[in-house]
Amino acid sequence: MTRQAKIKRVSKPQKPQQIHWRLYVVVGFVCALFCSLVGRAAYIQIIEPDKLRHESDMRTLRTTSREVQRGLITDRNGDMLAVSVPVRAVWADPKQVNDSNGFADMRRWQALADVLHEPIEDVLDRVRSNPTKRFTYLKRQITPAVADYIIQLKLPGVFLKSESRRYYPGGEITAQLIGITNIDDVGIEGVENAYNSWLTGTPSKQKVRKSRDGHVVERLDIIQEGESPNDLVLSIDHRIQQLAYRELKRTTEMNQATSGSIVVLDVHTGEVLAMVNTPSYNPNARDNLQTFRMRNRAMTDTFEPGSTIKPFVVAAALEAGTVKSTDIIATSPGWMRLGGRQVRDPANYGDMSLARILAKSSNVGISKLALSIPVQQLLGTYQSMGLGSFSGINLTGESAGLIQDRHRWSDFERATLSFGYGLTATTLQLARMYATLGNGGTLYPVSIMKLKKPPVGEQVISPSVAHDVMQMLVGVTEKGGTGTLAHIDGYPVAGKSGTSRKAVAGGYGDDYVALFAGVAPANNPRLAIVVVVNEPKGDLYYGGSVAGPAFAKVMSGALQMLNVEPITDKEQVQLAGIAAGRAE
């Protein structure tokens, strides 16, 4: 082959080859994938975007609430009786603790257990017992100082939560009356329980958007409008409450009594100025609470009122018209037989005026007055004065007392009704009855709230009868009466002592209840006070000896605190003349 032929052969163009079929497959697959992704994106964002928005909201939207503290409780003068203080709760997220290897440094957990005063085994067990759990309390109501220390420990999965704790500045002085709240700040006793819904506010709830680190970046909407808590202003005068508790505690300790109660009422409004009980407890120290110390005995415990009921028998007889205030009752020879039973006096007092019957607490004289009127009328007077019914104080646990309703009553049973046996009352009820005498026979509902205007009362006995009985009762605390230890210089007292034997199965035992009830000043009544001492031990157990001195100190101090002026010499002479005339 010649050289020219070879050159021509080399320069001859080559025929192009066909693209392999597998390339078409790859290109087609890529195009299909691209189209499907575009279509899916368009479907999600245009046709059905709600699901994507929901997933986004699940990661960023949160509902927050603003915590509200419980309302304040103050006395009538603004002194704090219950207040909420900010505290913290320690909680853990067990799942986060385990996922972040939170148990690597056990020294920090030991420090946490020490500051919480809990065994470390108990703390660890709460976190380890359920590793998938998202919430568990480690300790509640810790102080801010302890909370700051826990923050410095920097334990993964351990957090703090704000809450509040109730604090009672009055301590044991107001314990049973104010009551307490539980660890969730819900009232469970006393005023805290009765007015729980009023004191508790409603937290506001708001929808917000949070960033990944938990900060609020946008406030979107208010889900629930919150309600601020309401404060309570009680009728209590904390100064008188302190005085009454101090004297009651001293009296029960001196007489080794089981318990005691004092109630102080404003005669003209029915407001409770003091209500105290012993034994008491410290509501700020919740360890080892004993239920018998938490009971508000002044309104829950009933007793037979003994001779303190006698003024109302005189009132019933005067209302019925079977006797006049100037009448003389024969009590010789100092005893009387009724159906095979005897009613006796300590001595033969002979002929007695109504005032002297009360001053000497004559069982014979008062029994004759009771027998002179129908038994239903006597019981009706008791009931109209508030016995056997609730006082209107609206606190949980109040007892209504007991007045028996029979079709037939023996003469002896009617007599025992007249000197305070066969019926029961509370300290609060008895105070309300004496307040009714002091205000001219008008029965007011008892109020634990400070009133803005005088309440509407019910006239249950005539003002003249109430006035006459009040004048008669002055002699009880004067020379020759059974309650001379309740006498107060400068403030005439219309009061009555009482001593009732405590009932046991089958009769009466050897324990007594000592009482003194009264109103002062008798010439212009302001306060009604009842002192009850349960089961005094020793030689002294009569109401005039045990309860009378406490009554005098509380009444005297309270009147001075309220700036009640003492009686003038002229008024004292006039009052003494009236009392002497009635006693003759």
CSV table of C-alpha atoms in Angstrom, one decimal, residues 366-582:
chain,number,residue,atom,x,y,z
A,366,ILE,CA,-84.6,29.5,140.3
A,367,SER,CA,-86.5,26.1,140.2
A,368,LYS,CA,-89.6,27.8,141.5
A,369,LEU,CA,-89.4,30.4,138.8
A,370,ALA,CA,-89.0,27.6,136.2
A,371,LEU,CA,-92.0,25.7,137.5
A,372,SER,CA,-94.1,28.8,137.4
A,373,ILE,CA,-94.1,28.9,133.6
A,374,PRO,CA,-94.8,26.2,131.0
A,375,VAL,CA,-91.8,24.1,130.1
A,376,GLN,CA,-92.2,24.9,126.4
A,377,GLN,CA,-92.1,28.6,127.1
A,378,LEU,CA,-88.8,28.1,129.0
A,379,LEU,CA,-87.3,26.1,126.2
A,380,GLY,CA,-88.6,28.6,123.7
A,381,THR,CA,-86.8,31.4,125.5
A,382,TYR,CA,-83.6,29.3,125.4
A,383,GLN,CA,-84.0,28.7,121.7
A,384,SER,CA,-84.9,32.3,120.9
A,385,MET,CA,-81.6,33.3,122.6
A,386,GLY,CA,-79.6,31.1,120.3
A,387,LEU,CA,-79.4,27.7,122.1
A,388,GLY,CA,-79.7,24.7,119.9
A,389,SER,CA,-79.0,26.6,116.7
A,390,PHE,CA,-75.9,27.8,114.8
A,391,SER,CA,-74.6,31.2,115.6
A,392,GLY,CA,-74.0,32.4,112.0
A,393,ILE,CA,-70.3,32.5,112.2
A,394,ASN,CA,-70.1,30.1,109.2
A,395,LEU,CA,-67.0,28.2,110.2
A,396,THR,CA,-66.7,24.5,109.7
A,397,GLY,CA,-67.2,22.3,112.7
A,398,GLU,CA,-69.5,24.5,114.7
A,399,SER,CA,-71.8,22.6,117.1
A,400,ALA,CA,-75.4,23.6,117.6
A,401,GLY,CA,-75.7,22.2,121.1
A,402,LEU,CA,-78.7,20.2,122.3
A,403,ILE,CA,-82.0,21.0,123.7
A,404,GLN,CA,-84.1,18.0,124.3
A,405,ASP,CA,-87.7,17.9,122.9
A,406,ARG,CA,-90.0,15.7,125.0
A,407,HIS,CA,-93.7,15.4,125.2
A,408,ARG,CA,-93.6,14.9,129.0
A,409,TRP,CA,-91.3,16.5,131.5
A,410,SER,CA,-91.2,15.7,135.2
A,411,ASP,CA,-91.0,18.6,137.7
A,412,PHE,CA,-87.5,17.6,138.6
A,413,GLU,CA,-86.4,17.6,135.0
A,414,ARG,CA,-87.9,21.1,134.6
A,415,ALA,CA,-86.0,22.2,137.7
A,416,THR,CA,-82.7,20.8,136.3
A,417,LEU,CA,-83.3,22.8,133.1
A,418,SER,CA,-83.4,25.9,135.1
A,419,PHE,CA,-79.9,25.5,136.6
A,420,GLY,CA,-78.2,24.3,133.4
A,421,TYR,CA,-78.5,20.5,133.3
A,422,GLY,CA,-80.2,18.5,130.6
A,423,LEU,CA,-79.0,20.8,127.7
A,424,THR,CA,-75.7,21.6,126.1
A,425,ALA,CA,-74.2,24.7,124.7
A,426,THR,CA,-70.9,26.0,123.3
A,427,THR,CA,-68.7,28.9,124.6
A,428,LEU,CA,-69.7,30.9,121.5
A,429,GLN,CA,-73.4,30.3,122.0
A,430,LEU,CA,-73.3,31.3,125.7
A,431,ALA,CA,-71.4,34.5,124.8
A,432,ARG,CA,-74.0,35.3,122.2
A,433,MET,CA,-76.8,34.9,124.8
A,434,TYR,CA,-75.1,37.3,127.2
A,435,ALA,CA,-74.5,39.8,124.3
A,436,THR,CA,-78.2,39.6,123.6
A,437,LEU,CA,-78.9,40.6,127.2
A,438,GLY,CA,-76.4,43.5,127.0
A,439,ASN,CA,-77.8,45.0,123.9
A,440,GLY,CA,-81.4,45.2,125.1
A,441,GLY,CA,-82.7,41.8,123.9
A,442,THR,CA,-81.7,41.9,120.3
A,443,LEU,CA,-80.2,38.7,118.9
A,444,TYR,CA,-77.5,39.3,116.3
A,445,PRO,CA,-75.8,36.7,114.1
A,446,VAL,CA,-72.2,36.2,115.1
A,447,SER,CA,-69.6,37.5,112.6
A,448,ILE,CA,-66.0,36.6,112.2
A,449,MET,CA,-65.7,39.3,109.5
A,450,LYS,CA,-65.3,42.9,110.3
A,451,LEU,CA,-68.7,44.5,109.5
A,452,LYS,CA,-69.0,47.7,107.5
A,453,LYS,CA,-72.5,48.4,108.8
A,454,PRO,CA,-74.5,47.2,111.8
A,455,PRO,CA,-76.3,43.9,111.2
A,456,VAL,CA,-80.0,43.3,111.3
A,457,GLY,CA,-81.0,41.7,114.6
A,458,GLU,CA,-84.1,40.0,116.0
A,459,GLN,CA,-85.8,41.3,119.1
A,460,VAL,CA,-86.2,38.1,121.2
A,461,ILE,CA,-86.9,39.6,124.7
A,462,SER,CA,-88.2,43.0,125.6
A,463,PRO,CA,-85.7,45.8,126.3
A,464,SER,CA,-87.1,46.3,129.8
A,465,VAL,CA,-86.7,42.7,130.7
A,466,ALA,CA,-83.1,42.6,129.4
A,467,HIS,CA,-82.4,45.8,131.3
A,468,ASP,CA,-83.8,44.4,134.6
A,469,VAL,CA,-81.9,41.2,134.3
A,470,MET,CA,-78.7,43.1,133.6
A,471,GLN,CA,-79.2,45.2,136.8
A,472,MET,CA,-79.8,42.0,138.8
A,473,LEU,CA,-76.6,40.4,137.6
A,474,VAL,CA,-74.5,43.3,138.9
A,475,GLY,CA,-74.9,41.9,142.4
A,476,VAL,CA,-73.1,38.7,141.4
A,477,THR,CA,-69.8,40.4,141.3
A,478,GLU,CA,-70.4,42.6,144.3
A,479,LYS,CA,-69.9,41.7,148.0
A,480,GLY,CA,-71.9,38.7,148.9
A,481,GLY,CA,-72.2,37.3,145.3
A,482,THR,CA,-70.7,34.2,143.9
A,483,GLY,CA,-68.5,36.0,141.4
A,484,THR,CA,-66.6,38.6,143.5
A,485,LEU,CA,-63.3,37.6,141.8
A,486,ALA,CA,-64.7,38.9,138.5
A,487,HIS,CA,-65.3,42.4,140.0
A,488,ILE,CA,-63.5,45.2,138.1
A,489,ASP,CA,-62.9,48.6,139.7
A,490,GLY,CA,-64.4,51.3,137.6
A,491,TYR,CA,-66.4,49.0,135.3
A,492,PRO,CA,-69.5,47.4,136.8
A,493,VAL,CA,-69.9,43.8,135.7
A,494,ALA,CA,-73.2,42.0,135.0
A,495,GLY,CA,-72.1,38.4,135.1
A,496,LYS,CA,-72.8,34.9,136.4
A,497,SER,CA,-70.6,32.1,137.5
A,498,GLY,CA,-71.3,28.5,136.8
A,499,THR,CA,-70.0,25.1,137.8
A,500,SER,CA,-71.4,22.0,136.0
A,501,ARG,CA,-70.5,18.4,136.7
A,502,LYS,CA,-69.5,16.4,133.6
A,503,ALA,CA,-71.7,13.6,132.5
A,504,VAL,CA,-70.4,10.1,132.2
A,505,ALA,CA,-72.1,6.8,131.3
A,506,GLY,CA,-74.9,6.2,133.8
A,507,GLY,CA,-74.8,9.6,135.5
A,508,TYR,CA,-72.2,12.3,136.5
A,509,GLY,CA,-68.5,11.8,137.3
A,510,ASP,CA,-66.1,13.7,139.5
A,511,ASP,CA,-64.9,16.2,136.8
A,512,TYR,CA,-66.3,19.7,136.5
A,513,VAL,CA,-66.5,22.6,134.0
A,514,ALA,CA,-65.9,26.0,135.5
A,515,LEU,CA,-67.5,29.0,133.8
A,516,PHE,CA,-68.0,32.7,134.1
A,517,ALA,CA,-70.0,34.7,131.7
A,518,GLY,CA,-70.7,38.4,131.8
A,519,VAL,CA,-71.2,41.8,130.2
A,520,ALA,CA,-69.5,45.1,131.0
A,521,PRO,CA,-69.8,48.0,131.7
A,522,ALA,CA,-73.3,47.2,133.0
A,523,ASN,CA,-74.4,50.8,132.8
A,524,ASN,CA,-73.4,51.0,129.1
A,525,PRO,CA,-72.6,47.5,127.8
A,526,ARG,CA,-69.8,47.1,125.3
A,527,LEU,CA,-68.4,43.6,125.6
A,528,ALA,CA,-69.7,40.1,126.4
A,529,ILE,CA,-67.1,37.6,127.5
A,530,VAL,CA,-67.4,33.9,128.4
A,531,VAL,CA,-64.6,31.9,130.1
A,532,VAL,CA,-64.8,28.1,130.2
A,533,VAL,CA,-62.2,26.0,132.0
A,534,ASN,CA,-62.6,22.2,131.4
A,535,GLU,CA,-61.7,19.8,134.2
A,536,PRO,CA,-59.8,21.9,136.7
A,537,LYS,CA,-57.8,19.9,139.2
A,538,GLY,CA,-57.2,20.6,142.9
A,539,ASP,CA,-59.4,22.1,145.6
A,540,LEU,CA,-60.7,25.0,143.4
A,541,TYR,CA,-63.2,24.0,140.7
A,542,TYR,CA,-66.0,26.5,141.1
A,543,GLY,CA,-66.6,28.9,138.2
A,544,GLY,CA,-66.3,32.0,140.4
A,545,SER,CA,-62.9,30.9,141.7
A,546,VAL,CA,-61.4,29.4,138.5
A,547,ALA,CA,-62.9,31.3,135.6
A,548,GLY,CA,-63.8,34.6,137.4
A,549,PRO,CA,-60.2,36.0,137.7
A,550,ALA,CA,-59.5,35.3,134.1
A,551,PHE,CA,-62.7,37.1,133.1
A,552,ALA,CA,-61.8,40.1,135.1
A,553,LYS,CA,-58.4,40.5,133.6
A,554,VAL,CA,-59.5,40.0,130.0
A,555,MET,CA,-62.5,42.3,130.4
A,556,SER,CA,-60.6,45.0,132.2
A,557,GLY,CA,-57.7,45.0,129.6
A,558,ALA,CA,-60.1,44.8,126.6
A,559,LEU,CA,-62.2,47.8,127.8
A,560,GLN,CA,-59.0,49.8,128.3
A,561,MET,CA,-57.7,48.9,124.8
A,562,LEU,CA,-61.0,50.0,123.3
A,563,ASN,CA,-60.9,53.3,125.3
A,564,VAL,CA,-64.1,52.7,127.2
A,565,GLU,CA,-64.3,55.2,129.9
A,566,PRO,CA,-64.7,54.0,133.5
A,567,ILE,CA,-67.9,54.7,135.4
A,568,THR,CA,-68.1,58.0,137.2
A,569,ASP,CA,-68.5,58.2,141.0
A,570,LYS,CA,-72.0,59.6,140.6
A,571,GLU,CA,-73.0,56.7,138.2
A,572,GLN,CA,-71.4,54.2,140.6
A,573,VAL,CA,-73.5,55.5,143.5
A,574,GLN,CA,-76.7,55.3,141.4
A,575,LEU,CA,-75.9,51.8,140.2
A,576,ALA,CA,-75.1,50.6,143.7
A,577,GLY,CA,-78.4,52.0,144.9
A,578,ILE,CA,-80.4,50.2,142.2
A,579,ALA,CA,-78.6,46.9,142.9
A,580,ALA,CA,-79.1,47.2,146.6
A,581,GLY,CA,-82.8,47.9,146.1
A,582,ARG,CA,-83.2,44.8,143.9
